[in-house]
Amino acid sequence: MDLIQAIKLYIIKMTEDCGPGMKVLLMDKTTTSIVSAVFSQSEILQREVYLFEQLTSTSSSDSMYHMKCITFLRPTNENISLLCKELRNPRYGYYYIYFSNIISKTDIKTIAESDIQEVVREVQEYYADYLAVAPHLFSLNIPSCGQCLSWDPLQLTRCTQGIISVLLSLKKNPLIRFQASSKMSKQLAEKVKVIFSKEENLFNLKQGDIQPQLLILDRREDPVTPLLMPWSYQAMVHELLTINNNQVDLSHIEDIKPDLQKVLLCAEQDDLYKQNIYKNFGEIGEIMKSLIDDFKSKAKNHQKLDTISDMKAFVENYPQFKKMSGTVAKHVIIMEQLSNYVTKKNLLEVSELQQQIACDIQSSQHTQKIRELIEKNIPDEEASKLVMLYALKSFSKDSNRELTSLIQILKSKKVAEHWIELVHDVMKYQSKIILDNENTLKNAKQITKRFYKDLKGVDNIFTQHVPLMKELVEDLIKSRLKEEQYPFLSDINQPTKKVQDVIVFVIGGVTYEESMAIYNMNIANPQVRIILGGSTIHNSSSFLNEVKLATFGVIKSRSGSRKL
């Protein structure tokens, strides 16, 4: 069973447990996102759910006693308080209450005492406390985990709850491994272990011969991957347009039609997206062109379609096509926006240099090439990200002098001050990890390749470098991951058998490029199932925002970093 199936089964069971009849689904902000990620509104309607509401302090006072209320909430103090208020003055006939995670006996007692009119028919825990983004990928939608390179206690608790929910929904009781160089990784591993002991009955699960493994990593071990320009479709959309809870906001586009101002990008509800989610930009352009060419031939139209702009014009001029394939129309508009950004930001040239820096190709020429690109007046963020990558990949005394020189060039080109500050913040973000665990930062050199496509404007696109996570997970499933760097949270001698189930969680967030790597590994290793999750899913902008928040109050010193 995958992550999406697990969430779907819980939602289906909720709607079936209360029997036939009209139902309302009462949720909080987080559970609303969890449900909408795996079910369309039409699918929920088929389950006799005709009304959707959020539990707030200003909930509607209208009473509908003929309806059953399915209540799906996170077990937070705020939600318990609001639920008790709802039960003291119920608006619906009966309540079937489901919590997305473990709830305390004290809270259960409080709810029971508030049920004065005895409208509650059921209270259950259904472990759906995470956003199932893909069958192998989950997120907790936490924009930042802490400050001063330490945990925010609330987010430490939330990450613990999220991991526990994933494990219980998949019925896994794993061995726990963590990144030894990261204090935050060890703390999270220990918190998860405490829940294992406290909720021993819940984790008394039937296991196979080979016990699953939970590997907890820290984003700080690989800050390079989130800074690179990705070229696979899903990752590229997130980088340039941003995917937020499976939605892309296109309202900034001039004269955009109302129904396309916010579009859904969900593999569960969009077959075209599902089939092409990991294709590179050039391939997607060819697929779009082929689809429109096919319709054009049927429409006996000989309009020239050489560029993405031509495609957009064709779609706009053929209402019949839009009616037949609104999905294609949506993707053509997205593709046009991506193409515009590629040209406007000079991303082909920028990406080529990013790849060379990240993969240590032609390293002696990096500084000169960075200077040349900055002189071309590329956007501030692209110029500063090139300098960040150079700073992260260079450790010699000479490179320190070169870095100072590059920062001076940024200043001379009047790059915004906050982008220059982020160069220093990224170095702080990685510095302690380097000192504690420098060997793990040595990525194997990768040879970049180009895709040559006929579609104008999308040729010469690079493949991506190999994320460090891919190497670590490959070592883990081959039983080669070094225990001194990634120890087990136990004194018991651990088995040496190969792994069959792996759950990887990244403090500080994952990327869609890493998701694609895990997806491909699952295909290449059918005997192994790998699940990837993180506190959030980053593009470079959200990652740098997390870096800024995480390093606030930390200053660089010769011995690494220290708190103020």
Coordinates of C-alpha atoms in Angstrom, one line a residue:
M1 CA 0.0 0.0 0.0
D2 CA 1.4 3.5 -0.9
L3 CA 0.8 6.8 0.8
I4 CA -2.1 8.0 -1.4
Q5 CA -3.9 4.6 -1.0
A6 CA -3.4 4.8 2.8
I7 CA -5.0 8.2 3.0
K8 CA -7.8 7.3 0.6
L9 CA -8.7 4.2 2.6
Y10 CA -9.0 6.2 5.7
I11 CA -11.3 8.8 4.1
I12 CA -13.5 6.1 2.4
K13 CA -13.8 4.3 5.8
M14 CA -14.9 7.6 7.5
T15 CA -17.7 8.0 4.9
E16 CA -18.8 4.4 5.2
D17 CA -18.7 4.1 9.0
C18 CA -21.6 6.5 9.5
G19 CA -23.8 4.7 7.0
P20 CA -26.0 6.1 4.1
G21 CA -27.4 9.6 4.1
M22 CA -26.4 13.2 3.7
K23 CA -23.1 14.1 5.3
V24 CA -21.0 17.2 6.1
L25 CA -17.2 17.0 6.4
L26 CA -15.9 19.3 9.1
M27 CA -12.2 19.8 9.0
D28 CA -9.3 22.1 10.0
K29 CA -7.0 23.9 7.6
T30 CA -4.4 21.1 7.6
T31 CA -6.8 18.2 7.2
T32 CA -8.6 20.1 4.4
S33 CA -5.3 20.0 2.5
I34 CA -4.7 16.3 3.3
V35 CA -8.1 15.3 1.9
S36 CA -8.0 17.6 -1.2
A37 CA -4.6 16.2 -2.2
V38 CA -6.1 12.7 -2.8
F39 CA -9.8 13.3 -3.5
S40 CA -11.5 15.7 -6.0
Q41 CA -14.7 17.3 -4.9
S42 CA -16.7 15.2 -7.3
E43 CA -15.3 12.0 -5.8
I44 CA -16.2 13.1 -2.3
L45 CA -19.8 14.0 -3.5
Q46 CA -20.1 10.4 -4.7
R47 CA -19.7 9.4 -1.1
E48 CA -22.8 11.5 -0.1
V49 CA -20.7 14.3 1.4
Y50 CA -22.6 17.4 0.3
L51 CA -21.1 20.1 2.6
F52 CA -17.5 21.0 3.5
E53 CA -16.8 23.2 6.5
Q54 CA -13.7 24.3 8.5
L55 CA -13.8 24.2 12.2
T56 CA -13.2 27.8 13.4
S57 CA -14.2 30.0 16.2
T58 CA -16.7 31.7 13.8
S59 CA -18.4 28.6 12.4
S60 CA -21.9 29.0 11.0
S61 CA -24.8 29.0 13.4
D62 CA -27.1 27.3 11.0
S63 CA -28.5 24.0 12.3
M64 CA -28.9 21.0 10.0
Y65 CA -30.0 18.2 12.2
H66 CA -30.9 15.9 9.3
M67 CA -27.2 15.7 8.4
K68 CA -24.5 13.5 9.8
C69 CA -21.2 15.3 10.6
I70 CA -17.9 13.6 9.8
T71 CA -15.3 15.5 11.8
F72 CA -11.7 15.0 10.7
L73 CA -9.2 17.0 12.7
R74 CA -5.6 17.1 13.9
P75 CA -5.5 16.5 17.7
T76 CA -4.3 20.0 18.7
N77 CA -5.3 21.9 21.8
E78 CA -7.0 24.5 19.6
N79 CA -9.0 21.9 17.7
I80 CA -10.1 20.1 20.9
S81 CA -11.3 23.4 22.3
L82 CA -13.3 24.3 19.2
L83 CA -14.7 20.8 18.9
C84 CA -15.9 20.9 22.5
K85 CA -17.6 24.2 21.8
E86 CA -19.3 22.7 18.7
L87 CA -20.5 19.7 20.7
R88 CA -22.0 21.8 23.5
N89 CA -24.2 23.5 20.9
P90 CA -24.4 20.9 18.0
R91 CA -25.5 22.0 14.6
Y92 CA -25.8 18.5 13.2
G93 CA -27.7 15.3 14.1
Y94 CA -24.8 13.0 14.9
Y95 CA -21.1 13.4 15.0
Y96 CA -18.5 10.8 13.9
I97 CA -15.2 12.1 15.1
Y98 CA -11.8 11.1 13.6
F99 CA -8.4 12.4 14.6
S100 CA -5.5 12.3 12.2
N101 CA -3.1 11.2 14.9
I102 CA -2.8 9.8 18.5
I103 CA -5.0 11.7 20.9
S104 CA -4.5 11.7 24.7
K105 CA -7.0 10.1 27.1
T106 CA -7.4 13.4 28.8
D107 CA -8.6 15.0 25.6
I108 CA -11.0 12.1 25.0
K109 CA -12.4 12.7 28.5
T110 CA -12.8 16.4 27.8
I111 CA -14.7 15.6 24.6
A112 CA -17.0 13.2 26.4
E113 CA -17.8 15.7 29.0
S114 CA -18.7 18.3 26.3
D115 CA -21.1 15.9 24.6
I116 CA -24.1 16.9 26.8
Q117 CA -26.7 16.1 24.1
E118 CA -25.1 12.7 23.3
V119 CA -24.6 13.4 19.6
V120 CA -21.2 11.7 19.3
R121 CA -21.5 8.2 17.8
E122 CA -17.9 7.4 17.3
V123 CA -14.3 8.6 18.1
Q124 CA -11.4 7.1 16.3
E125 CA -7.8 7.7 15.4
Y126 CA -7.1 7.4 11.6
Y127 CA -3.4 8.1 11.0
A128 CA -3.6 10.5 8.1
D129 CA -1.5 13.4 9.5
Y130 CA 0.6 14.2 6.4
L131 CA 0.1 15.4 2.9
A132 CA 0.4 12.5 0.4
V133 CA 1.9 14.3 -2.6
A134 CA 2.7 11.2 -4.5
P135 CA 2.5 7.4 -3.8
H136 CA 6.1 7.6 -2.5
L137 CA 6.3 11.2 -1.3
F138 CA 4.8 13.1 1.7
S139 CA 5.2 16.6 3.2
L140 CA 4.2 18.1 6.5
N141 CA 4.0 21.7 5.0
I142 CA 6.3 23.2 7.7
P143 CA 8.0 26.2 6.1
S144 CA 10.8 26.4 8.7
C145 CA 12.0 23.9 11.4
G146 CA 13.8 26.2 13.8
Q147 CA 16.3 29.0 14.5
C148 CA 20.0 29.2 15.5
L149 CA 20.4 25.8 13.7
S150 CA 18.2 24.2 16.5
W151 CA 14.7 22.9 16.7
D152 CA 11.7 25.0 17.3
P153 CA 10.1 22.7 19.9
L154 CA 6.6 23.0 18.3
Q155 CA 8.0 21.8 14.9
L156 CA 10.0 19.0 16.6
T157 CA 6.7 17.8 17.9
R158 CA 5.0 18.2 14.6
C159 CA 7.7 16.3 12.7
T160 CA 7.5 13.5 15.3
Q161 CA 3.7 13.3 14.9
G162 CA 4.0 13.3 11.1
I163 CA 6.5 10.4 11.0
I164 CA 4.5 8.4 13.5
S165 CA 1.4 8.9 11.4
V166 CA 3.2 7.7 8.2
L167 CA 4.5 4.6 10.0
L168 CA 1.1 3.7 11.5
S169 CA -0.7 4.3 8.2
L170 CA 1.7 2.0 6.4
K171 CA 1.8 -0.4 9.4
K172 CA 5.6 -0.2 9.8
N173 CA 7.7 -0.6 13.0
P174 CA 11.1 0.3 11.7
L175 CA 14.7 0.4 13.0
I176 CA 15.6 4.0 13.4
R177 CA 18.8 5.5 11.8
F178 CA 19.9 9.1 11.9
Q179 CA 22.6 11.4 10.6
A180 CA 25.3 11.4 13.3
S181 CA 26.6 14.9 12.3
S182 CA 23.2 16.5 12.9
K183 CA 22.0 17.1 16.5
M184 CA 18.6 17.8 15.1
S185 CA 18.4 14.4 13.4
K186 CA 19.3 12.6 16.7
Q187 CA 16.8 14.6 18.7
L188 CA 14.0 13.7 16.2
A189 CA 15.0 10.1 16.2
E190 CA 14.9 10.0 20.0
K191 CA 11.4 11.6 20.0
V192 CA 10.1 9.0 17.6
K193 CA 11.6 6.3 19.7
V194 CA 9.9 7.6 22.8
I195 CA 6.5 7.3 21.0
F196 CA 7.4 3.8 20.0
S197 CA 7.8 2.9 23.7
K198 CA 4.9 4.9 24.9
E199 CA 2.5 3.5 22.3
E200 CA 3.8 -0.1 22.3
N201 CA 0.4 -1.6 21.5
L202 CA 0.0 0.5 18.4
F203 CA 3.5 -0.6 17.1
N204 CA 3.0 -4.2 18.0
L205 CA 2.7 -4.9 14.2
K206 CA 3.3 -8.0 12.3
Q207 CA 6.7 -7.6 10.6
G208 CA 8.4 -9.6 7.9
D209 CA 11.7 -11.3 8.1
I210 CA 13.5 -8.0 7.3
Q211 CA 12.6 -5.1 9.5
P212 CA 12.0 -1.7 7.8
Q213 CA 14.4 1.2 8.3
L214 CA 13.6 4.8 9.1
L215 CA 16.5 7.1 8.0
I216 CA 16.4 10.7 9.4
L217 CA 18.5 13.2 7.5
D218 CA 19.3 16.9 7.7
R219 CA 18.9 19.2 4.7
R220 CA 22.1 20.9 5.8
E221 CA 24.1 17.9 4.6
D222 CA 23.1 18.8 1.0
P223 CA 22.2 22.5 0.5
V224 CA 23.3 22.3 -3.1
T225 CA 20.4 20.3 -4.6
P226 CA 17.7 22.9 -3.7
L227 CA 19.7 25.7 -5.3
L228 CA 20.0 24.1 -8.7
M229 CA 17.7 24.9 -11.6
P230 CA 15.7 21.7 -12.3
W231 CA 14.4 20.8 -15.8
S232 CA 11.9 18.0 -15.1
Y233 CA 8.3 19.2 -15.5
Q234 CA 7.0 19.0 -11.9
A235 CA 10.2 20.4 -10.4
M236 CA 10.5 23.2 -12.9
V237 CA 6.9 24.3 -12.3
H238 CA 7.6 24.4 -8.6
E239 CA 10.8 26.4 -9.1
L240 CA 9.5 29.0 -11.5
L241 CA 5.7 29.2 -10.7
T242 CA 5.4 27.4 -7.3
I243 CA 3.1 24.5 -6.5
N244 CA 1.2 25.1 -3.3
N245 CA -1.0 22.2 -2.1
N246 CA -1.2 21.0 -5.7
Q247 CA -2.3 24.4 -7.1
V248 CA -0.4 26.8 -9.3
D249 CA -1.4 30.5 -9.2
L250 CA -1.5 32.0 -12.8
S251 CA -3.5 35.1 -11.9
H252 CA -0.5 37.3 -12.5
I253 CA -0.8 36.6 -16.3
E254 CA -2.3 39.4 -18.3
D255 CA -5.8 38.6 -19.7
I256 CA -5.8 35.1 -18.2
K257 CA -9.3 33.5 -18.2
P258 CA -11.0 33.3 -14.8
D259 CA -11.0 29.4 -14.9
L260 CA -7.3 29.3 -15.4
Q261 CA -6.2 31.8 -12.8
K262 CA -5.6 29.0 -10.3
V263 CA -5.0 25.6 -11.8
L264 CA -4.8 22.1 -10.2
L265 CA -1.6 20.1 -10.8
C266 CA -2.4 16.7 -9.2
A267 CA -1.3 13.4 -10.7
E268 CA -4.4 11.7 -9.2
Q269 CA -6.7 14.0 -11.1
D270 CA -4.7 14.9 -14.3
D271 CA -3.6 12.0 -16.4
L272 CA -1.5 14.1 -18.7
Y273 CA 0.4 15.5 -15.8
K274 CA 0.8 12.0 -14.2
Q275 CA 2.3 10.6 -17.4
N276 CA 4.7 13.4 -17.9
I277 CA 5.6 14.6 -14.4
Y278 CA 9.2 13.5 -14.6
K279 CA 9.8 14.3 -18.3
N280 CA 12.3 17.0 -19.1
F281 CA 11.2 20.4 -20.4
G282 CA 12.1 19.6 -24.0
E283 CA 10.2 16.4 -24.0
I284 CA 7.1 18.1 -22.6
G285 CA 7.3 20.7 -25.3
E286 CA 7.3 17.9 -27.9
I287 CA 4.4 16.2 -26.3
M288 CA 2.3 19.4 -26.2
K289 CA 3.2 20.0 -29.9
S290 CA 2.2 16.5 -30.8
L291 CA -1.2 16.7 -29.1
I292 CA -2.0 20.0 -30.8
D293 CA -0.7 18.8 -34.2
D294 CA -3.0 15.8 -33.9
F295 CA -6.0 18.1 -33.3
K296 CA -4.9 20.5 -35.9
S297 CA -4.8 17.8 -38.5
K298 CA -8.4 16.8 -37.5
A299 CA -9.4 20.5 -37.8
K300 CA -7.7 20.7 -41.2
N301 CA -5.8 23.7 -40.0
H302 CA -2.3 24.4 -41.3
Q303 CA -1.3 27.0 -38.9
K304 CA 2.5 27.0 -38.1
L305 CA 3.3 25.6 -34.6
D306 CA 7.0 26.0 -34.1
T307 CA 7.1 27.7 -30.7
I308 CA 5.2 27.5 -27.4
S309 CA 3.7 30.9 -28.1
D310 CA 2.3 29.5 -31.4
M311 CA 0.7 26.7 -29.4
K312 CA -0.9 29.1 -26.9
A313 CA -2.3 31.2 -29.8
F314 CA -3.7 28.1 -31.4
V315 CA -5.4 27.0 -28.2
E316 CA -6.9 30.5 -27.6
N317 CA -8.3 30.6 -31.2
Y318 CA -9.9 27.2 -31.0
P319 CA -12.7 27.1 -28.4
Q320 CA -13.5 23.6 -29.6
F321 CA -10.1 22.5 -28.7
K322 CA -10.3 24.1 -25.2
K323 CA -13.7 22.4 -24.7
M324 CA -12.3 19.0 -25.8
S325 CA -9.1 19.3 -23.8
G326 CA -9.0 21.9 -21.1
T327 CA -6.2 20.0 -19.5
V328 CA -4.0 20.5 -22.5
A329 CA -4.9 24.2 -22.5
K330 CA -3.8 24.5 -18.9
H331 CA -0.4 22.8 -19.6
V332 CA 0.3 24.9 -22.7
I333 CA -0.2 28.1 -20.7
I334 CA 2.1 26.7 -18.0
M335 CA 4.7 25.8 -20.6
E336 CA 4.6 29.3 -22.1
Q337 CA 5.2 30.8 -18.7
L338 CA 8.2 28.5 -18.1
S339 CA 9.6 29.3 -21.5
N340 CA 9.3 33.0 -20.8
Y341 CA 11.2 32.6 -17.5
V342 CA 13.9 30.5 -19.2
T343 CA 14.5 33.3 -21.8
K344 CA 14.1 36.2 -19.4
K345 CA 16.5 34.8 -16.7
N346 CA 19.0 33.3 -19.2
L347 CA 18.5 30.0 -17.4
L348 CA 20.1 27.7 -20.0
E349 CA 23.4 29.4 -19.6
V350 CA 22.9 29.8 -15.8
S351 CA 22.0 26.2 -15.4
E352 CA 25.0 25.0 -17.4
L353 CA 27.3 26.7 -15.0
Q354 CA 25.3 25.6 -11.9
Q355 CA 25.8 22.0 -13.0
Q356 CA 29.5 22.4 -13.6
I357 CA 30.0 24.0 -10.2
A358 CA 27.8 21.3 -8.4
C359 CA 29.6 18.5 -10.2
D360 CA 33.1 19.9 -10.0
I361 CA 33.4 20.1 -13.8
Q362 CA 36.1 22.5 -15.1
S363 CA 36.5 23.9 -11.6
S364 CA 39.4 26.1 -12.5
Q365 CA 37.1 28.2 -14.8
H366 CA 34.2 28.6 -12.4
T367 CA 35.0 32.0 -11.0
Q368 CA 35.7 33.5 -14.5
K369 CA 32.4 32.1 -15.8
I370 CA 30.5 33.4 -12.8
R371 CA 31.9 36.9 -13.5
E372 CA 31.0 36.7 -17.1
L373 CA 27.4 35.8 -16.4
I374 CA 27.0 38.4 -13.7
E375 CA 28.3 41.0 -16.2
K376 CA 25.5 39.9 -18.5
N377 CA 23.1 41.4 -15.9
I378 CA 21.3 38.1 -15.1
P379 CA 18.7 38.5 -12.3
D380 CA 20.0 39.2 -8.8
E381 CA 18.7 35.8 -7.5
E382 CA 20.5 33.8 -10.2
A383 CA 23.7 35.7 -9.8
S384 CA 23.7 35.2 -6.0
K385 CA 22.8 31.5 -6.3
L386 CA 25.9 31.0 -8.5
V387 CA 28.0 32.6 -5.8
M388 CA 26.3 30.4 -3.2
L389 CA 27.1 27.2 -5.1
Y390 CA 30.7 28.3 -5.5
A391 CA 30.9 29.0 -1.7
L392 CA 29.4 25.6 -0.9
K393 CA 31.6 23.6 -3.2
S394 CA 35.0 25.4 -2.6
F395 CA 37.1 24.9 0.6
S396 CA 40.6 26.0 -0.3
K397 CA 42.3 29.3 0.8
D398 CA 42.4 30.4 -2.8
S399 CA 38.7 29.9 -3.2
N400 CA 38.1 32.1 -0.1
R401 CA 39.9 34.9 -1.9
E402 CA 37.9 34.2 -5.0
L403 CA 34.6 34.2 -3.1
T404 CA 35.4 37.6 -1.5
S405 CA 36.1 38.9 -5.1
L406 CA 32.7 37.5 -6.3
I407 CA 30.8 39.1 -3.5
Q408 CA 32.4 42.4 -4.4
I409 CA 31.2 42.0 -8.0
L410 CA 27.7 41.4 -6.7
K411 CA 27.9 44.6 -4.7
S412 CA 29.4 46.5 -7.7
K413 CA 26.5 45.3 -9.9
K414 CA 24.1 46.7 -7.2
V415 CA 22.6 43.2 -6.4
A416 CA 20.1 43.7 -3.6
E417 CA 21.7 43.5 -0.2
H418 CA 19.5 40.6 1.1
W419 CA 20.8 38.4 -1.7
I420 CA 24.4 39.1 -0.7
E421 CA 23.5 38.3 2.9
L422 CA 22.0 35.0 1.8
V423 CA 25.5 34.0 0.5
H424 CA 26.8 34.2 4.0
D425 CA 23.7 32.6 5.5
V426 CA 24.1 29.5 3.2
M427 CA 27.7 29.1 4.4
K428 CA 26.5 29.3 8.1
Y429 CA 23.8 26.8 7.3
Q430 CA 26.3 24.2 6.1
S431 CA 29.4 25.0 8.2
K432 CA 28.9 22.9 11.3
I433 CA 27.9 19.9 9.2
I434 CA 31.1 20.3 7.1
L435 CA 33.2 20.3 10.2
D436 CA 31.5 17.2 11.7
N437 CA 31.1 15.1 8.6
E438 CA 33.1 16.5 5.7
N439 CA 33.4 13.1 3.9
T440 CA 29.7 12.7 3.4
L441 CA 29.7 16.0 1.4
K442 CA 31.9 14.7 -1.4
N443 CA 29.4 14.1 -4.2
A444 CA 30.6 11.9 -7.0
K445 CA 31.5 13.9 -10.1
Q446 CA 28.7 13.7 -12.6
I447 CA 29.0 14.2 -16.4
T448 CA 26.2 16.5 -17.6
K449 CA 24.4 15.7 -20.8
R450 CA 22.2 17.8 -23.1
F451 CA 18.9 17.0 -24.7
Y452 CA 18.6 18.2 -28.3
K453 CA 15.0 18.9 -29.3
D454 CA 13.5 20.3 -32.4
L455 CA 11.0 22.6 -30.6
K456 CA 12.4 26.1 -30.7
G457 CA 13.4 27.7 -27.4
V458 CA 13.8 24.5 -25.3
D459 CA 16.9 22.9 -26.7
N460 CA 20.2 22.3 -24.9
I461 CA 18.6 21.5 -21.6
F462 CA 20.8 19.8 -19.0
T463 CA 20.1 16.7 -17.0
Q464 CA 20.3 17.1 -13.3
H465 CA 23.2 16.3 -11.0
V466 CA 22.7 13.3 -8.6
P467 CA 21.4 14.4 -5.2
L468 CA 23.5 13.2 -2.3
M469 CA 20.3 11.5 -0.9
K470 CA 20.2 9.1 -3.9
E471 CA 23.7 7.9 -3.0
L472 CA 22.9 7.5 0.6
V473 CA 19.7 5.5 -0.1
E474 CA 21.5 3.3 -2.6
D475 CA 24.1 2.5 0.1
L476 CA 21.4 1.8 2.6
I477 CA 19.5 -0.7 0.4
K478 CA 22.8 -2.4 -0.4
S479 CA 23.7 -2.5 3.3
R480 CA 26.7 -0.3 2.7
L481 CA 25.7 2.8 4.6
K482 CA 28.3 3.4 7.3
E483 CA 27.0 3.0 10.8
E484 CA 29.5 5.5 12.3
Q485 CA 28.0 8.2 10.1
Y486 CA 24.4 6.9 10.1
P487 CA 24.0 4.9 13.3
F488 CA 21.0 2.9 14.6
L489 CA 19.2 4.3 17.6
S490 CA 19.8 1.1 19.6
D491 CA 22.5 -0.8 21.3
I492 CA 21.2 -4.1 19.9
N493 CA 23.3 -5.7 17.1
Q494 CA 21.5 -4.9 13.9
P495 CA 20.8 -7.4 11.1
T496 CA 23.0 -7.3 8.0
K497 CA 20.3 -8.5 5.6
K498 CA 19.3 -6.3 2.7
V499 CA 16.5 -3.8 3.3
Q500 CA 13.0 -4.2 1.8
D501 CA 11.3 -1.1 3.2
V502 CA 12.9 2.3 3.7
I503 CA 11.3 5.5 5.0
V504 CA 13.5 8.6 4.5
F505 CA 12.7 11.8 6.3
V506 CA 14.6 15.1 5.7
I507 CA 14.5 17.8 8.3
G508 CA 14.5 21.1 6.5
G509 CA 12.6 19.8 3.5
V510 CA 13.0 17.7 0.3
T511 CA 12.9 18.7 -3.4
Y512 CA 11.0 17.3 -6.4
E513 CA 14.3 16.4 -7.9
E514 CA 15.0 14.1 -5.0
S515 CA 11.4 12.7 -5.3
M516 CA 12.1 11.9 -8.9
A517 CA 15.4 10.1 -7.9
I518 CA 13.4 8.0 -5.4
Y519 CA 10.7 7.3 -7.9
N520 CA 13.3 6.0 -10.4
M521 CA 15.0 3.9 -7.6
N522 CA 11.7 2.2 -6.8
I523 CA 11.3 1.3 -10.5
A524 CA 14.9 0.0 -10.7
N525 CA 14.6 -2.0 -7.5
P526 CA 11.2 -3.6 -7.4
Q527 CA 12.1 -5.7 -4.4
V528 CA 12.6 -2.6 -2.4
R529 CA 10.0 0.1 -1.5
I530 CA 11.3 3.6 -0.6
I531 CA 9.2 6.3 0.9
L532 CA 10.5 9.9 1.0
G533 CA 9.2 12.7 3.2
G534 CA 10.2 16.0 4.6
S535 CA 9.1 19.0 6.6
T536 CA 8.2 20.7 3.3
I537 CA 8.9 20.5 -0.4
H538 CA 11.3 23.2 -1.4
N539 CA 12.1 25.3 -4.5
S540 CA 15.1 27.6 -4.2
S541 CA 13.1 30.5 -2.9
S542 CA 11.4 28.6 0.0
F543 CA 14.8 26.9 0.7
L544 CA 16.6 30.2 1.0
N545 CA 13.8 31.5 3.3
E546 CA 14.3 28.5 5.5
V547 CA 18.1 29.1 5.5
K548 CA 17.5 32.7 6.6
L549 CA 15.3 31.7 9.4
A550 CA 17.4 28.7 10.5
T551 CA 20.7 30.8 10.7
F552 CA 19.2 33.8 12.4
G553 CA 21.4 34.5 15.5
V554 CA 24.3 32.4 14.3
I555 CA 27.7 33.9 13.4
K556 CA 30.5 32.3 11.5
S557 CA 33.7 31.6 13.4
R558 CA 36.9 29.7 12.7
S559 CA 35.7 26.7 14.7
G560 CA 32.3 26.5 12.9
S561 CA 29.3 28.4 14.2
R562 CA 28.0 29.4 17.6
K563 CA 24.8 30.8 19.0
L564 CA 24.7 34.5 20.1

